[in-house]
Short mmCIF file of C-alpha atoms and ligand atoms in Angstrom, two decimals:
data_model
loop_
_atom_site.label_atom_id
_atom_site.label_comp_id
_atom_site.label_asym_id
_atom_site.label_seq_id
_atom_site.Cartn_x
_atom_site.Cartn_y
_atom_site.Cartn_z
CA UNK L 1 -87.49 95.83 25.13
CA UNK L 2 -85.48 99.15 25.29
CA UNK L 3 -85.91 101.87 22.48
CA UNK L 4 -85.12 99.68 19.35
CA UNK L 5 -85.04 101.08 15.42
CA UNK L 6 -86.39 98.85 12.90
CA UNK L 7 -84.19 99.78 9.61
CA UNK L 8 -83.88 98.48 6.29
CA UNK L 9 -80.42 97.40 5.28
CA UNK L 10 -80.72 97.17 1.22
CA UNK L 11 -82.73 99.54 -1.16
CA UNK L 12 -85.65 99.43 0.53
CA UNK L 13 -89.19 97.14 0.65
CA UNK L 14 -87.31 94.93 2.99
CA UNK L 15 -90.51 94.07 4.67
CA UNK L 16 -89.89 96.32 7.90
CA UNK L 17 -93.67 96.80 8.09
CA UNK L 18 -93.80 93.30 9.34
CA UNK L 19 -91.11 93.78 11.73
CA UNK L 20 -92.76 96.71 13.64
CA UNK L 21 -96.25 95.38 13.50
CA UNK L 22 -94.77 92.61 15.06
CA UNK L 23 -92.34 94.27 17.48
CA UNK L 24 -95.10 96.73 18.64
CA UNK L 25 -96.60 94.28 21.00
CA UNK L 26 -93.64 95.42 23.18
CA UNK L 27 -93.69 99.03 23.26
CA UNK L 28 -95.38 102.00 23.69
CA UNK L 29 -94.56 104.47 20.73
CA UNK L 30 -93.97 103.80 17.35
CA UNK L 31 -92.68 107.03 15.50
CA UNK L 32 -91.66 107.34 11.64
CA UNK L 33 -88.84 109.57 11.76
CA UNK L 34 -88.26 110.53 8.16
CA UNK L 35 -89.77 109.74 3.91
CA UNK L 36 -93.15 110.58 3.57
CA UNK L 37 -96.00 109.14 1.55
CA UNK L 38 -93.83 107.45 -0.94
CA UNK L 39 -93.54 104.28 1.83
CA UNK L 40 -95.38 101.48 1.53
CA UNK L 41 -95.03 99.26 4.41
CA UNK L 42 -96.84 96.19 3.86
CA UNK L 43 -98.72 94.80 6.78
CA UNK L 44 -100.91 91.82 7.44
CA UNK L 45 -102.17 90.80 10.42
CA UNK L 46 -106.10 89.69 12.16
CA UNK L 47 -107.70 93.15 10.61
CA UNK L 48 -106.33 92.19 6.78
CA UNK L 49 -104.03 93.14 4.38
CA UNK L 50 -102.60 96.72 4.41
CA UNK L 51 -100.20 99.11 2.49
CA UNK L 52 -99.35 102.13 4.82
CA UNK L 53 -97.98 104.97 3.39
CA UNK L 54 -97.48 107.41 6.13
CA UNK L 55 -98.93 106.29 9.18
CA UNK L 56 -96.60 104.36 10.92
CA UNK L 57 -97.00 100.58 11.37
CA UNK L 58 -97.58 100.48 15.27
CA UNK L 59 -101.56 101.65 14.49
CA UNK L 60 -102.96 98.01 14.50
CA UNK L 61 -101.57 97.72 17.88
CA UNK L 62 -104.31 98.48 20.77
CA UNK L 63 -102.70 101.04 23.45
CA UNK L 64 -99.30 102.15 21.11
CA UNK L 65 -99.12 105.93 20.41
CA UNK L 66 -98.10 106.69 16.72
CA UNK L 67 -95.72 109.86 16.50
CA UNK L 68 -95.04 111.24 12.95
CA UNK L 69 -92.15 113.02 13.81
CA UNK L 70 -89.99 116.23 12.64
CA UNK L 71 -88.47 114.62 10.31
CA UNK L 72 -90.98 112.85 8.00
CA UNK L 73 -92.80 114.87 4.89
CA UNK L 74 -95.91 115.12 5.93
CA UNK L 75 -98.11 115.09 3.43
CA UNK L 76 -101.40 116.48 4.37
CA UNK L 77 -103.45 115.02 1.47
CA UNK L 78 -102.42 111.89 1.28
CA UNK L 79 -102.43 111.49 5.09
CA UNK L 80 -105.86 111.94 4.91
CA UNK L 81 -107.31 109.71 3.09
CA UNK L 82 -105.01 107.36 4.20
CA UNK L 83 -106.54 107.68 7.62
CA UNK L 84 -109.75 107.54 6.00
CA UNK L 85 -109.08 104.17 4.07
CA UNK L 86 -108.00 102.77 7.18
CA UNK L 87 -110.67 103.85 9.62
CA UNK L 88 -113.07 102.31 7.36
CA UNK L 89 -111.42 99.06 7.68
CA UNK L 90 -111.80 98.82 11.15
CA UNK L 91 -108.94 100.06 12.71
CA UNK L 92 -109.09 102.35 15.14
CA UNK L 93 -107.49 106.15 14.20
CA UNK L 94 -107.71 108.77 16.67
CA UNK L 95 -105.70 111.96 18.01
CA UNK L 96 -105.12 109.84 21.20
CA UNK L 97 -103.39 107.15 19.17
CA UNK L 98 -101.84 109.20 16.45
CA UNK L 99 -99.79 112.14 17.07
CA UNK L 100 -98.25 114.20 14.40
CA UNK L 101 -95.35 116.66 15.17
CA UNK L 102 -96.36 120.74 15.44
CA UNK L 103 -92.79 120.88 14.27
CA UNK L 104 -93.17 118.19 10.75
CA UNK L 105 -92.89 120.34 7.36
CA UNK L 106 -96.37 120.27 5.08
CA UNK L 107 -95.45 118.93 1.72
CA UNK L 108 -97.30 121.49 -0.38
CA UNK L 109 -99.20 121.59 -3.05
CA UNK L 110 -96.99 122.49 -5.71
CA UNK L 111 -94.48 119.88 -4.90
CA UNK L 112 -95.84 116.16 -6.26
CA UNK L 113 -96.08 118.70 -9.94
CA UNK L 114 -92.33 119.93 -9.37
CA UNK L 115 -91.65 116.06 -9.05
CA UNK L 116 -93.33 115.16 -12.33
CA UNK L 117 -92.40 117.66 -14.15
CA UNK L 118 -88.38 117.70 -13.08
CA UNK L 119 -89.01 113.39 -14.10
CA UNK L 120 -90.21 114.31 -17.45
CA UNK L 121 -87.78 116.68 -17.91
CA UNK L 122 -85.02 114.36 -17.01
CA UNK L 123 -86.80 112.11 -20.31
CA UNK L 124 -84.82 108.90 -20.87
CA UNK L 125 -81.85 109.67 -17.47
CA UNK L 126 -84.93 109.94 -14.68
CA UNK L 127 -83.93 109.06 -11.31
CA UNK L 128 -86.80 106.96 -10.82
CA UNK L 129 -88.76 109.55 -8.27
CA UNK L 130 -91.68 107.63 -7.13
CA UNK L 131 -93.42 111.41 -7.98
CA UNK L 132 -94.55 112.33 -4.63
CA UNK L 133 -92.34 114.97 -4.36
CA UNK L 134 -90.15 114.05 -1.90
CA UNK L 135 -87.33 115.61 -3.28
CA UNK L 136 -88.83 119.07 -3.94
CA UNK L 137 -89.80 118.96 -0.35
CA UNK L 138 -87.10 117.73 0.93
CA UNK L 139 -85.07 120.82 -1.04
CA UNK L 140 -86.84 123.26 0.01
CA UNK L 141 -87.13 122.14 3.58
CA UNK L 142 -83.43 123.02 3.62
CA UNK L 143 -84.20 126.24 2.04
CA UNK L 144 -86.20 127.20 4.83
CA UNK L 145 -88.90 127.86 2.37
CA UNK L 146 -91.21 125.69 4.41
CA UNK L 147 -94.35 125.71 6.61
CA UNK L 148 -94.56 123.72 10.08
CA UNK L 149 -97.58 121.57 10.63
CA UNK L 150 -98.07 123.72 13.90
CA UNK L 151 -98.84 126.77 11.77
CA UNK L 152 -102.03 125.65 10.97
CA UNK L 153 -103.11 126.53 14.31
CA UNK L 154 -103.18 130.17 12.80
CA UNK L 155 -105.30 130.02 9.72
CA UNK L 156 -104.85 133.77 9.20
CA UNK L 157 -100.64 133.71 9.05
CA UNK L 158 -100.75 130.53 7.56
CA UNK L 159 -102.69 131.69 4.31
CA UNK L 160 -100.37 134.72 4.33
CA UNK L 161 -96.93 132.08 4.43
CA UNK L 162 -98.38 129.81 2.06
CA UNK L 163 -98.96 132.60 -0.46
CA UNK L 164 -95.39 134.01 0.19
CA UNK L 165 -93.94 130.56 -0.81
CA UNK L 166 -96.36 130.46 -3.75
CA UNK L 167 -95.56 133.82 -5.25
CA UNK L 168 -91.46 132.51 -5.47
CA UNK L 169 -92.57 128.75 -6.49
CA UNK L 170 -94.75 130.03 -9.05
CA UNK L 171 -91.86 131.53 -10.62
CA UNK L 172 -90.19 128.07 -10.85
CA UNK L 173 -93.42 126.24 -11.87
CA UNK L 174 -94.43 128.66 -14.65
CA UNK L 175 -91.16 130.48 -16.01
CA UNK L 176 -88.90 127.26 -15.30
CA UNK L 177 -91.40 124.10 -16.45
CA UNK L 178 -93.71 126.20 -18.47
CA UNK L 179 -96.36 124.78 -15.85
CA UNK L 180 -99.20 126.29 -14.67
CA UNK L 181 -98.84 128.63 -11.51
CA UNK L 182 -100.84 127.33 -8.05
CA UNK L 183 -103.76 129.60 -7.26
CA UNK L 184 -104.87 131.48 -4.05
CA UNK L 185 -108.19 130.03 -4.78
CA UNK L 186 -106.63 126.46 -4.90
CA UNK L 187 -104.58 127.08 -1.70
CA UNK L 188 -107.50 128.24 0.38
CA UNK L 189 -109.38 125.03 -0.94
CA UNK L 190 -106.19 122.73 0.02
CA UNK L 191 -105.78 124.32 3.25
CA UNK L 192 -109.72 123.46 4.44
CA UNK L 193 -110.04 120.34 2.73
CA UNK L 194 -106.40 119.19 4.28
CA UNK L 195 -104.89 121.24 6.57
CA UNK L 196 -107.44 122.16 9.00
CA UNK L 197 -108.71 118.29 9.74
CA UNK L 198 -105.32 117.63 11.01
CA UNK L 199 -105.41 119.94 13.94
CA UNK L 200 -106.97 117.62 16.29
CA UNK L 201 -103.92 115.60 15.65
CA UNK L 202 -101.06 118.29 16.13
CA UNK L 203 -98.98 117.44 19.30
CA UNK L 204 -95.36 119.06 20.84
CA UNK L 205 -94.15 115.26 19.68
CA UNK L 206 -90.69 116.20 21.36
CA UNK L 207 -92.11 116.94 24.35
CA UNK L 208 -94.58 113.93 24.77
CA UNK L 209 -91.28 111.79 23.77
CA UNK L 210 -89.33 113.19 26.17
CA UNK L 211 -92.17 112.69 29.06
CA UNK L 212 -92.07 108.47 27.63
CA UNK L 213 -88.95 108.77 28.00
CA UNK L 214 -88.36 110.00 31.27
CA UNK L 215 -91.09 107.43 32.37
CA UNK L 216 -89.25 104.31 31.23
CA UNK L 217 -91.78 103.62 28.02
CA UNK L 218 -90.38 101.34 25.37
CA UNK L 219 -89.62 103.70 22.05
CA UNK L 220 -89.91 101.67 18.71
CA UNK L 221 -88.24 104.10 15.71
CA UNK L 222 -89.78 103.10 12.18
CA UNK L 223 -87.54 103.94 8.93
CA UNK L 224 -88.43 103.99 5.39
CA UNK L 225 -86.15 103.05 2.35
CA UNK L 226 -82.81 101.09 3.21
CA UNK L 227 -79.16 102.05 3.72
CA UNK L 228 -78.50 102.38 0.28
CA UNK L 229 -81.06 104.85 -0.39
CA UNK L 230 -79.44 107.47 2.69
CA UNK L 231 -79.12 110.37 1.21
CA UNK L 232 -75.37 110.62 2.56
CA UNK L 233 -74.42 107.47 2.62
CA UNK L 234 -76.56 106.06 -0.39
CA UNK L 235 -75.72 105.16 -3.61
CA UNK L 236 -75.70 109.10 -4.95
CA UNK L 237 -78.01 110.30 -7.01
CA UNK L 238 -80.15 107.09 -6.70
CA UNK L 239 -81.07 107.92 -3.21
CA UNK L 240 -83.78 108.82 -1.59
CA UNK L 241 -83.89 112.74 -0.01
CA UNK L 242 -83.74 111.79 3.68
CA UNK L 243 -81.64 109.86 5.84
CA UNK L 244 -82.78 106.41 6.32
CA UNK L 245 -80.10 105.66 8.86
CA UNK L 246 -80.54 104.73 12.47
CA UNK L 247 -78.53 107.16 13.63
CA UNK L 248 -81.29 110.01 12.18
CA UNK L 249 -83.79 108.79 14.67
CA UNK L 250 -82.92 110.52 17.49
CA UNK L 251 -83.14 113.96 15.78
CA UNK L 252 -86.31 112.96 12.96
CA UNK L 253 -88.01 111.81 15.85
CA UNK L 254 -87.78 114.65 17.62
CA UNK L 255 -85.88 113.49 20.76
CA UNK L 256 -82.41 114.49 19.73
CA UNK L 257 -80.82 112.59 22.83
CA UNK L 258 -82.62 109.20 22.36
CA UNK L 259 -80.62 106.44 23.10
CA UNK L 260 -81.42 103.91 20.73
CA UNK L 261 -80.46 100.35 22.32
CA UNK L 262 -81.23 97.88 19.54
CA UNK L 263 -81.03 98.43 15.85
CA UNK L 264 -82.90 95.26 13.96
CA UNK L 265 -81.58 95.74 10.31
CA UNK L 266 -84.49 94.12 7.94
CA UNK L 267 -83.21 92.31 4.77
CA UNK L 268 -84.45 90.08 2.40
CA UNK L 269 -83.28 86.62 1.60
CA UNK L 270 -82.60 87.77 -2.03
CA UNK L 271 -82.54 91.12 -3.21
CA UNK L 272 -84.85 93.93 -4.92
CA UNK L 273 -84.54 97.62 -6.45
CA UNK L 274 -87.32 99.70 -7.30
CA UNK L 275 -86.61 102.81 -9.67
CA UNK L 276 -82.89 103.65 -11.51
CA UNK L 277 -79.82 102.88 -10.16
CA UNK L 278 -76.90 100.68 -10.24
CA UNK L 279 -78.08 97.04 -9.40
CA UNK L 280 -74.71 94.11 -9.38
CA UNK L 281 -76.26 91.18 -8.59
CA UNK L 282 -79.77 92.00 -11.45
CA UNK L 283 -80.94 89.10 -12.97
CA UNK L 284 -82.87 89.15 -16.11
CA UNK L 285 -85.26 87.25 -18.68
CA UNK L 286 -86.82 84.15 -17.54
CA UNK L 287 -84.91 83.99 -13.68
CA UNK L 288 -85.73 87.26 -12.82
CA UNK L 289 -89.37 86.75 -13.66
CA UNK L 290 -89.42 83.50 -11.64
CA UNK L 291 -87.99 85.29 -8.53
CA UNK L 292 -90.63 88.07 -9.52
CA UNK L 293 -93.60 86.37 -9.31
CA UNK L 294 -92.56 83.96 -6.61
CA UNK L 295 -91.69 86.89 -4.00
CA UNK L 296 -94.88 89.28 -5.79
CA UNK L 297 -92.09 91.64 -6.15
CA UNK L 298 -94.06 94.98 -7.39
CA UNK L 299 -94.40 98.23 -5.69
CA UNK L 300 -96.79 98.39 -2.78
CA UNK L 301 -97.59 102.58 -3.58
CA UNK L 302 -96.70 102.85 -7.78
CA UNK L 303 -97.61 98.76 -8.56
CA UNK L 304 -94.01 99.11 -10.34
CA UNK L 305 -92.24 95.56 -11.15
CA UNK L 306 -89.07 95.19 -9.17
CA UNK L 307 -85.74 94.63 -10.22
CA UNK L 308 -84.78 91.32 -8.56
CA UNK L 309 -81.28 88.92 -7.92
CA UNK L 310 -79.73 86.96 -5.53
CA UNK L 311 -78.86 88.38 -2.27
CA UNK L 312 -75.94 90.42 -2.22
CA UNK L 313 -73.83 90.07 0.92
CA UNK L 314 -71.52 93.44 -0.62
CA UNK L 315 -74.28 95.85 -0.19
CA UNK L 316 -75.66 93.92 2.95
CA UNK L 317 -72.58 94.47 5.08
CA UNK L 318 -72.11 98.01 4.16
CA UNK L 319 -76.29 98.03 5.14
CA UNK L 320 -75.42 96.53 8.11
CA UNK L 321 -72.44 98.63 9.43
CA UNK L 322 -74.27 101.79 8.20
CA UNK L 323 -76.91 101.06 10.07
CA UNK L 324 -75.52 99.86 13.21
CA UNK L 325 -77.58 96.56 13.36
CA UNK L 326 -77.17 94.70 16.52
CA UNK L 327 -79.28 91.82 14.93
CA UNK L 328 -80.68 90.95 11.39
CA UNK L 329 -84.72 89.74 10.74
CA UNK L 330 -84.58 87.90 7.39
CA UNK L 331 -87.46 87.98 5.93
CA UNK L 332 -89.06 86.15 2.58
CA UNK L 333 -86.85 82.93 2.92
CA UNK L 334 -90.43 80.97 1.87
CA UNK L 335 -89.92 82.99 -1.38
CA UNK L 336 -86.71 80.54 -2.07
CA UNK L 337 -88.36 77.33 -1.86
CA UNK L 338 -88.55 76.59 -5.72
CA UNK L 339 -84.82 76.44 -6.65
CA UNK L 340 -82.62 73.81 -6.92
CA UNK L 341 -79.28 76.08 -5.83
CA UNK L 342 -79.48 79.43 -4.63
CA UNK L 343 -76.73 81.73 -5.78
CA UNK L 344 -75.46 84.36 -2.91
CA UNK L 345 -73.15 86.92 -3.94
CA UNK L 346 -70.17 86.94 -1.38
CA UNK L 347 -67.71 89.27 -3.53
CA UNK L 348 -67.61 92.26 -6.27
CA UNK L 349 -64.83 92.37 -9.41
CA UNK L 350 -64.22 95.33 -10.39
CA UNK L 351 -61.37 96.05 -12.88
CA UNK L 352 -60.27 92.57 -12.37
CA UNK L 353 -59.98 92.83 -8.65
CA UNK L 354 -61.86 90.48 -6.27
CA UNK L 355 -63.35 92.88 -3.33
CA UNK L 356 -65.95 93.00 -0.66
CA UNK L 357 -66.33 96.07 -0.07
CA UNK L 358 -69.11 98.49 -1.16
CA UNK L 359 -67.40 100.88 -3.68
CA UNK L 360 -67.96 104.40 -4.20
CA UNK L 361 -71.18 104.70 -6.06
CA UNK L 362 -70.23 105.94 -9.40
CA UNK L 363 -67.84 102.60 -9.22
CA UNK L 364 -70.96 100.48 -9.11
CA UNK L 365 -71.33 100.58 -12.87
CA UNK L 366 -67.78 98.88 -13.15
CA UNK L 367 -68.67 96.19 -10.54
CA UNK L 368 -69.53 92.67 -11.33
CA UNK L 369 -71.37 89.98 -9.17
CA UNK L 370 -68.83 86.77 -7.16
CA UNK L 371 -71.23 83.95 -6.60
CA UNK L 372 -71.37 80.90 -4.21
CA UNK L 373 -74.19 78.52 -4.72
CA UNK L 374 -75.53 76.99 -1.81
CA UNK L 375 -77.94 74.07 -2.29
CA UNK L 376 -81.81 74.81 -1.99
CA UNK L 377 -84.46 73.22 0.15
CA UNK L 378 -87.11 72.45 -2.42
CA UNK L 379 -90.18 72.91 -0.46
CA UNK L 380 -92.48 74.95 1.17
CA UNK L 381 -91.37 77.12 4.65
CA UNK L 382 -95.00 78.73 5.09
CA UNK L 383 -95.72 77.15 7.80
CA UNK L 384 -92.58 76.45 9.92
CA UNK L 385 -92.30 78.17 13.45
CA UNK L 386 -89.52 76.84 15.00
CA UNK L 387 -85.69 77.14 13.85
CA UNK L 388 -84.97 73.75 14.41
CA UNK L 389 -88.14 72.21 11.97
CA UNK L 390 -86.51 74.55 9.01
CA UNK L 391 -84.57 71.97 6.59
CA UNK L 392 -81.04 71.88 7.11
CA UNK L 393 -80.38 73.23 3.38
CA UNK L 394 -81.97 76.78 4.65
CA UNK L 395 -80.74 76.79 7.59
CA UNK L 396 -77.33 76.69 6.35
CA UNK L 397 -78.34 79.53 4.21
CA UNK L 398 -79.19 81.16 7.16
CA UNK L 399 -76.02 80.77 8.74
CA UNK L 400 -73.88 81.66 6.01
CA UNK L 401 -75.59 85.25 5.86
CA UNK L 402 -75.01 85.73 9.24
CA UNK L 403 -71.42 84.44 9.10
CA UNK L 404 -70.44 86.70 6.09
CA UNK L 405 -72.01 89.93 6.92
CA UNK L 406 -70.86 89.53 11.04
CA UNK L 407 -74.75 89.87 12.95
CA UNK L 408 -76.78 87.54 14.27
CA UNK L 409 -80.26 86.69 12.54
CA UNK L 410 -82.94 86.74 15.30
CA UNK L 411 -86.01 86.88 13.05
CA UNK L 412 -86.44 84.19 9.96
CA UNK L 413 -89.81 85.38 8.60
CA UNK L 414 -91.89 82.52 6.41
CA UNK L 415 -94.72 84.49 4.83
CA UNK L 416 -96.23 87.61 4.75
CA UNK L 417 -98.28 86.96 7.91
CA UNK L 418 -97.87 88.23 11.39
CA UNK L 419 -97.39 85.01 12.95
CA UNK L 420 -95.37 84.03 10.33
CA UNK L 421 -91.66 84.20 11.81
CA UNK L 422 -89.34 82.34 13.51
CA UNK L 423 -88.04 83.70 16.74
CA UNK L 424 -84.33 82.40 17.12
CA UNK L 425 -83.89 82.73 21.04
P1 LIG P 1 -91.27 97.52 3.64
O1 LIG P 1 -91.49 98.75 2.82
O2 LIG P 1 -89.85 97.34 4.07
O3 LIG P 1 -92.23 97.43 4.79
O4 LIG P 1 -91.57 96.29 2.69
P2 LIG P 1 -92.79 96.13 1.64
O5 LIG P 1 -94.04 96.08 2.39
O6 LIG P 1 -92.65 97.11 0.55
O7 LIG P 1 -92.42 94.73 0.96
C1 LIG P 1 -92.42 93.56 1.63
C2 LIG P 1 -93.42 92.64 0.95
O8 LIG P 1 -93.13 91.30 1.29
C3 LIG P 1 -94.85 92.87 1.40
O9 LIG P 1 -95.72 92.57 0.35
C4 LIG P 1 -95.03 91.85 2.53
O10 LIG P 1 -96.37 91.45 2.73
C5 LIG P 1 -94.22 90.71 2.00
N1 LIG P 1 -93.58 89.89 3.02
C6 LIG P 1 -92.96 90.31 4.15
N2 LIG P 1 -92.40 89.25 4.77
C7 LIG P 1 -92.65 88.16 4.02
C8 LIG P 1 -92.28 86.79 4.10
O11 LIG P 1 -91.60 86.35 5.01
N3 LIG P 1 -92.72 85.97 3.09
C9 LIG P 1 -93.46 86.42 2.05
N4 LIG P 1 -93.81 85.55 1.12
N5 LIG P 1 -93.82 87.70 1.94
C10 LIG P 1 -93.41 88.56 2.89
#
């Protein structure tokens, strides 16, 4: 295996986690290249059941370096006792396997507040901010009003940034929100309690990619979110604040020249939305709980229901040629087993006019699901390995996804499991 991204085509919880636990067998570095604490890439495998936030999903896997590169808020908090959590399950968590970028920005103290209080602001039009404050960061990352992880190396200029930054955000917090303004007292407690235990862990990320590369080591690039949440390319203003593409994880990784030979796009076998936004193919009332509850569809960091529907070949080619995916892992087909007919969406109406093609967001509202039904299998996947044992009603499911968005589906994935995939050769 060359340098391969694992990306998510839709709106996210595609079930990429999976995908690079898996895929790290074969390769030596796993780096998350942008989104920051707000993930929550489900993994399960022989140590148990596991939501990771912001480590990346290559840690179960004895002998992988984990980079969190450039690109990625790095939130020093929550990366903490996320580490902490996970140590304490067994899993081994050290600065040789873990490597964090001198060169990631800190999300800061005042940000998850700016997050909340911009939400609650917002009242009954939020934009359905998961409230980690992404988007503050994110903003004033391209501000330059931002402090490097590598700056904790010197605690004395560090202070002295960190209290420039405060004295302009507390204007915002306090004469803006009416909030209350972040304290030197509470910044010299954040920075021991947070800041200085990642040290051990700060690395020249670029540099040590560069070196794997050079030496012919296998690069695995983990995204968060899903094409439609790119912040360029997304469905604007229901996007996330970083770009989820493939094409960012040369320069979020921190090896601008990567060469990234495989892209695997991740999408489910129906589809799901967590937070605002326009949705085409929602279902509601009694369906949509049925697909809820039979997929567990709620948010692996806020425990928020998702919005669920049939799968949405529209939004899953644009995913797909956003993305560049050179091959497709489908994942949750098991989750299918208890209907009689499966509707797929194949087309969009809007004002009267059949089209596949994604439209520009603000025409979302005016679009309107074109379903096919394609007869369902009745019965439980869980435990089928090979592509030949799967019924022939899911197979032609299968087949008709990979027909109508043009890439071939390598992965079939059965359950939530590790070992729970079919490997189409
Ligand atoms: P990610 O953010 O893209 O990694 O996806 P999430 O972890 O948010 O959501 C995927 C969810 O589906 C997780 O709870 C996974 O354990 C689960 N999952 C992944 N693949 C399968 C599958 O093939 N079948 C079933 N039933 N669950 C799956």
């Amino acid at each position: 295996m060359a340098n391969t991204a694992i990306v998510g085509i839709n709106w996210g919880d595609e079930g990429k986690g999976r995908m690079v636990d898996l895929l790290a067998e074969n390769c030596d570095l796993v780096v998350r290249y942008q989104g920051g604490g707000n993930a929550g890439h489900t993994v399960e495998n022989e140590k148990g059941k596991f939501a990771l936030h912001l480590l990346p999903s290559g840690i179960f896997r004895e002998g992988v370096v984990n980079v969190l590169g450039n690109g990625v808020a790095l939130d020093p908090e929550n990366l903490l006792s996320e580490i902490r959590e996970i140590k304490a399950r067994g899993v081994t968590i050290t600065p040789e396997n873990l490597k964090i970028s001198e060169r990631a920005s800190l999300l800061l103290p005042w940000h998850r507040a700016l997050d909340a209080l911009e939400e609650k602001r917002l009242a009954d039009r939020p934009y359905g901010s998961t409230k980690q404050g992404i988007a503050p960061f994110y903003s004033d990352k391209a501000q330059k009003k931002t402090v490097l992880a590598g700056e904790i190396r010197d605690l004395d200029r560090f202070m002295a940034h960190l209290l420039d930054l405060a004295e302009w955000k507390n204007l915002t917090l306090t004469k803006v929100y009416g909030a209350k303004a972040v304290s030197e007292d509470e910044l010299r407690e954040w920075v021991k309690a947070c800041c200085e235990p990642l040290l051990p862990y700060l690395c020249d990320t670029g540099a040590l990619l560069q070196a794997a590369q050079d030496g012919g080591k296998r690069i695995l690039f983990e995204a968060q979110l899903g094409a439609l949440r790119d912040l360029d390319f997304g469905i604007c203003p229901y996007t996330t604040s970083s770009n989820t593409l493939a094409a960012y994880a040369p320069i979020g990784s921190g090896l601008p020249s990567a060469k990234i030979d495989r892209v695997v796009g991740v999408v489910k076998a129906y589809s799901t939305c967590v937070g605002e936004g326009p949705f085409v193919c929602e279902l509601r009332g009694e369906a949509a709980a049925l697909l809820r509850e039979a997929g567990r569809e709620y948010g692996a960091k806020t425990g928020r229901p998702r919005r669920v529907g049939p799968i949405d070949l529209v939004a899953t080619r644009c995913g797909v040629s956003l993305q560049g995916a050179t091959e497709l892992a489908l994942t949750k087909l098991d989750v299918l087993g208890y209907l009689d007919s499966i509707p797929v969406c194949t087309h969009y109406r809007i004002d009267g006019k059949r089209t596949d093609r994604f439209p520009f967001p603000a025409d979302l509202d005016r679009a309107t699901p074109v379903y096919e039904e394609f007869e369902g299998w009745r019965c439980d996947l869980s435990g089928v390995r090979r592509w030949e044992d799967l019924p022939a009603a899911a197979r032609r499911y299968v087949e008709f996804i990979e027909t109508a968005v043009g890439c071939p589906i390598t992965y079939v994935s059965v359950g939530p499991e590790r070992g729970s995939i079919i490997i189409r050769k």
